[in-house]
């Protein structure tokens, strides 16, 4: 366990379908904007819109990355997401196992040549 | 991306059924105590009770709000939750996309007139 | 609501099967390394490995504990986890309801005698 020397972030995004969630996950990981993505299905979002309570099905996408990638990551999510104002929230990682932290750093340095 | 000027919080709550999770989500969003709720089904909780390991089914509820609403939000969760000691944990939001942050501020200001 | 006097942590781990997730949850709670675990099924992980995008099924395990247990907890997760480099990330808890915070402290003090 270590306090990361390079600041790390967990990003929480919601998406309206499995297709969009998986496209977003594959694109962002393929472009090394995050080391990994976890897609969690079956969520229901509840929010207000013009005074009414609205509900919709969501897939949550959780991304782990270095802080220096978060700005570009947020732009990429916006370009791939159908909503005008996607849910995009960055949570601090306080501690991390040393090898997993190094893996995140390595995975966000590498440029994919697929 | 921006560091929110108004401090923002992600709240993590667990509930014993979909009905309770959805009632909690709709009530809290309807009362502008949070901008949105994501209900995640199918979780299993494991904990100790009087020396035994207990397990139960849970729906996780994730709420996004401004810090100034967290106290009232926790009281409302308690009033709607069947457990004596509900799981209620507040996680800091370090960065957020500017428009999503503004939407959270607006959505927690508005009083619902439903 | 209170800012915890004893620093508290939410740990986010991913595991490749329900069996591993539940064994990990029961062992860690049974050894008082965390007060509770929430196992969330049905996730898909996306990551890069040697230039290819890989995908696998995951169960997410979310653990709530005091910061002083996180080091031992990470060692225990490693001993129970089949991956060489498990995903193990510690997120700060900024605020917590007073009684739930006390329950976490109590539950991580008690040694199980099962």
PDB file of C-alpha atoms in Angstrom, chain B residues 9-98:
ATOM      1  CA  UNK B   9     -20.307  14.995  -2.500  1.00  0.00           C
ATOM      2  CA  UNK B  10     -21.156  11.509  -3.689  1.00  0.00           C
ATOM      3  CA  UNK B  11     -23.188   9.650  -1.077  1.00  0.00           C
ATOM      4  CA  UNK B  12     -23.207   5.837  -0.906  1.00  0.00           C
ATOM      5  CA  UNK B  13     -26.216   4.214   0.814  1.00  0.00           C
ATOM      6  CA  UNK B  14     -27.363   0.590   0.923  1.00  0.00           C
ATOM      7  CA  UNK B  15     -31.012  -0.473   1.160  1.00  0.00           C
ATOM      8  CA  UNK B  16     -32.671  -3.884   1.674  1.00  0.00           C
ATOM      9  CA  UNK B  17     -35.085  -3.810  -1.302  1.00  0.00           C
ATOM     10  CA  UNK B  18     -35.797  -2.222  -4.670  1.00  0.00           C
ATOM     11  CA  UNK B  19     -38.960  -0.602  -3.263  1.00  0.00           C
ATOM     12  CA  UNK B  20     -37.072   1.098  -0.466  1.00  0.00           C
ATOM     13  CA  UNK B  21     -34.254   2.126  -2.823  1.00  0.00           C
ATOM     14  CA  UNK B  22     -36.664   3.683  -5.337  1.00  0.00           C
ATOM     15  CA  UNK B  23     -38.786   5.413  -2.676  1.00  0.00           C
ATOM     16  CA  UNK B  24     -35.642   6.851  -1.162  1.00  0.00           C
ATOM     17  CA  UNK B  25     -34.303   7.966  -4.570  1.00  0.00           C
ATOM     18  CA  UNK B  26     -37.606   9.591  -5.640  1.00  0.00           C
ATOM     19  CA  UNK B  27     -38.187  11.322  -2.298  1.00  0.00           C
ATOM     20  CA  UNK B  28     -34.670  12.730  -2.014  1.00  0.00           C
ATOM     21  CA  UNK B  29     -34.577  13.949  -5.613  1.00  0.00           C
ATOM     22  CA  UNK B  30     -38.146  15.292  -5.318  1.00  0.00           C
ATOM     23  CA  UNK B  31     -37.132  17.299  -2.235  1.00  0.00           C
ATOM     24  CA  UNK B  32     -33.978  18.611  -4.011  1.00  0.00           C
ATOM     25  CA  UNK B  33     -31.705  17.058  -1.379  1.00  0.00           C
ATOM     26  CA  UNK B  34     -29.695  15.495  -4.224  1.00  0.00           C
ATOM     27  CA  UNK B  35     -29.578  16.203  -7.959  1.00  0.00           C
ATOM     28  CA  UNK B  36     -29.719  12.569  -8.944  1.00  0.00           C
ATOM     29  CA  UNK B  37     -29.708   9.026  -7.636  1.00  0.00           C
ATOM     30  CA  UNK B  38     -28.388   5.842  -9.247  1.00  0.00           C
ATOM     31  CA  UNK B  39     -29.942   2.645  -7.897  1.00  0.00           C
ATOM     32  CA  UNK B  40     -27.731  -0.418  -8.439  1.00  0.00           C
ATOM     33  CA  UNK B  41     -29.495  -3.761  -7.866  1.00  0.00           C
ATOM     34  CA  UNK B  42     -28.269  -7.234  -7.029  1.00  0.00           C
ATOM     35  CA  UNK B  43     -25.657  -6.537  -4.357  1.00  0.00           C
ATOM     36  CA  UNK B  44     -24.950  -8.851  -1.417  1.00  0.00           C
ATOM     37  CA  UNK B  45     -23.848  -7.383   1.911  1.00  0.00           C
ATOM     38  CA  UNK B  46     -21.598  -9.336   4.269  1.00  0.00           C
ATOM     39  CA  UNK B  47     -21.085  -8.159   7.865  1.00  0.00           C
ATOM     40  CA  UNK B  48     -20.650  -9.438  11.405  1.00  0.00           C
ATOM     41  CA  UNK B  49     -23.476  -9.488  13.914  1.00  0.00           C
ATOM     42  CA  UNK B  50     -22.922 -10.935  17.405  1.00  0.00           C
ATOM     43  CA  UNK B  51     -19.976 -12.991  16.222  1.00  0.00           C
ATOM     44  CA  UNK B  52     -21.692 -14.492  13.176  1.00  0.00           C
ATOM     45  CA  UNK B  53     -21.152 -13.614   9.534  1.00  0.00           C
ATOM     46  CA  UNK B  54     -24.469 -12.423   8.131  1.00  0.00           C
ATOM     47  CA  UNK B  55     -25.434 -11.890   4.485  1.00  0.00           C
ATOM     48  CA  UNK B  56     -28.314 -10.001   2.919  1.00  0.00           C
ATOM     49  CA  UNK B  57     -29.459  -8.728  -0.469  1.00  0.00           C
ATOM     50  CA  UNK B  58     -29.039  -4.985  -1.055  1.00  0.00           C
ATOM     51  CA  UNK B  59     -29.760  -2.251  -3.563  1.00  0.00           C
ATOM     52  CA  UNK B  60     -26.999   0.351  -3.536  1.00  0.00           C
ATOM     53  CA  UNK B  61     -28.112   3.986  -3.948  1.00  0.00           C
ATOM     54  CA  UNK B  62     -25.534   6.547  -5.107  1.00  0.00           C
ATOM     55  CA  UNK B  63     -26.520  10.205  -4.722  1.00  0.00           C
ATOM     56  CA  UNK B  64     -24.795  13.331  -6.054  1.00  0.00           C
ATOM     57  CA  UNK B  65     -25.315  16.581  -4.191  1.00  0.00           C
ATOM     58  CA  UNK B  66     -23.731  19.745  -2.763  1.00  0.00           C
ATOM     59  CA  UNK B  67     -22.049  19.426   0.633  1.00  0.00           C
ATOM     60  CA  UNK B  68     -24.481  21.891   2.238  1.00  0.00           C
ATOM     61  CA  UNK B  69     -27.319  19.374   1.703  1.00  0.00           C
ATOM     62  CA  UNK B  70     -25.572  16.325   3.166  1.00  0.00           C
ATOM     63  CA  UNK B  71     -26.766  16.815   6.745  1.00  0.00           C
ATOM     64  CA  UNK B  72     -30.444  17.115   5.730  1.00  0.00           C
ATOM     65  CA  UNK B  73     -29.980  14.289   3.256  1.00  0.00           C
ATOM     66  CA  UNK B  74     -28.669  11.975   5.968  1.00  0.00           C
ATOM     67  CA  UNK B  75     -31.672  12.793   8.187  1.00  0.00           C
ATOM     68  CA  UNK B  76     -34.061  12.064   5.317  1.00  0.00           C
ATOM     69  CA  UNK B  77     -32.364   8.743   4.533  1.00  0.00           C
ATOM     70  CA  UNK B  78     -32.696   7.794   8.184  1.00  0.00           C
ATOM     71  CA  UNK B  79     -36.409   8.635   8.234  1.00  0.00           C
ATOM     72  CA  UNK B  80     -37.054   6.471   5.143  1.00  0.00           C
ATOM     73  CA  UNK B  81     -34.744   3.543   5.940  1.00  0.00           C
ATOM     74  CA  UNK B  82     -35.870   0.507   7.968  1.00  0.00           C
ATOM     75  CA  UNK B  83     -32.462  -0.153   9.570  1.00  0.00           C
ATOM     76  CA  UNK B  84     -31.512   1.322  12.931  1.00  0.00           C
ATOM     77  CA  UNK B  85     -28.018   2.148  11.622  1.00  0.00           C
ATOM     78  CA  UNK B  86     -28.154   2.595   7.831  1.00  0.00           C
ATOM     79  CA  UNK B  87     -24.956   2.600   5.800  1.00  0.00           C
ATOM     80  CA  UNK B  88     -24.452   6.287   4.888  1.00  0.00           C
ATOM     81  CA  UNK B  89     -21.024   7.328   3.619  1.00  0.00           C
ATOM     82  CA  UNK B  90     -20.031  10.649   1.950  1.00  0.00           C
ATOM     83  CA  UNK B  91     -17.203  10.588  -0.609  1.00  0.00           C
ATOM     84  CA  UNK B  92     -15.565  13.819  -1.834  1.00  0.00           C
ATOM     85  CA  UNK B  93     -15.915  14.872  -5.484  1.00  0.00           C
ATOM     86  CA  UNK B  94     -12.532  16.282  -6.467  1.00  0.00           C
ATOM     87  CA  UNK B  95     -13.280  17.387 -10.003  1.00  0.00           C
ATOM     88  CA  UNK B  96     -16.376  17.562 -12.131  1.00  0.00           C
ATOM     89  CA  UNK B  97     -17.277  18.715 -15.630  1.00  0.00           C
ATOM     90  CA  UNK B  98     -18.385  22.350 -15.320  1.00  0.00           C
TER      91      UNK B  98
END
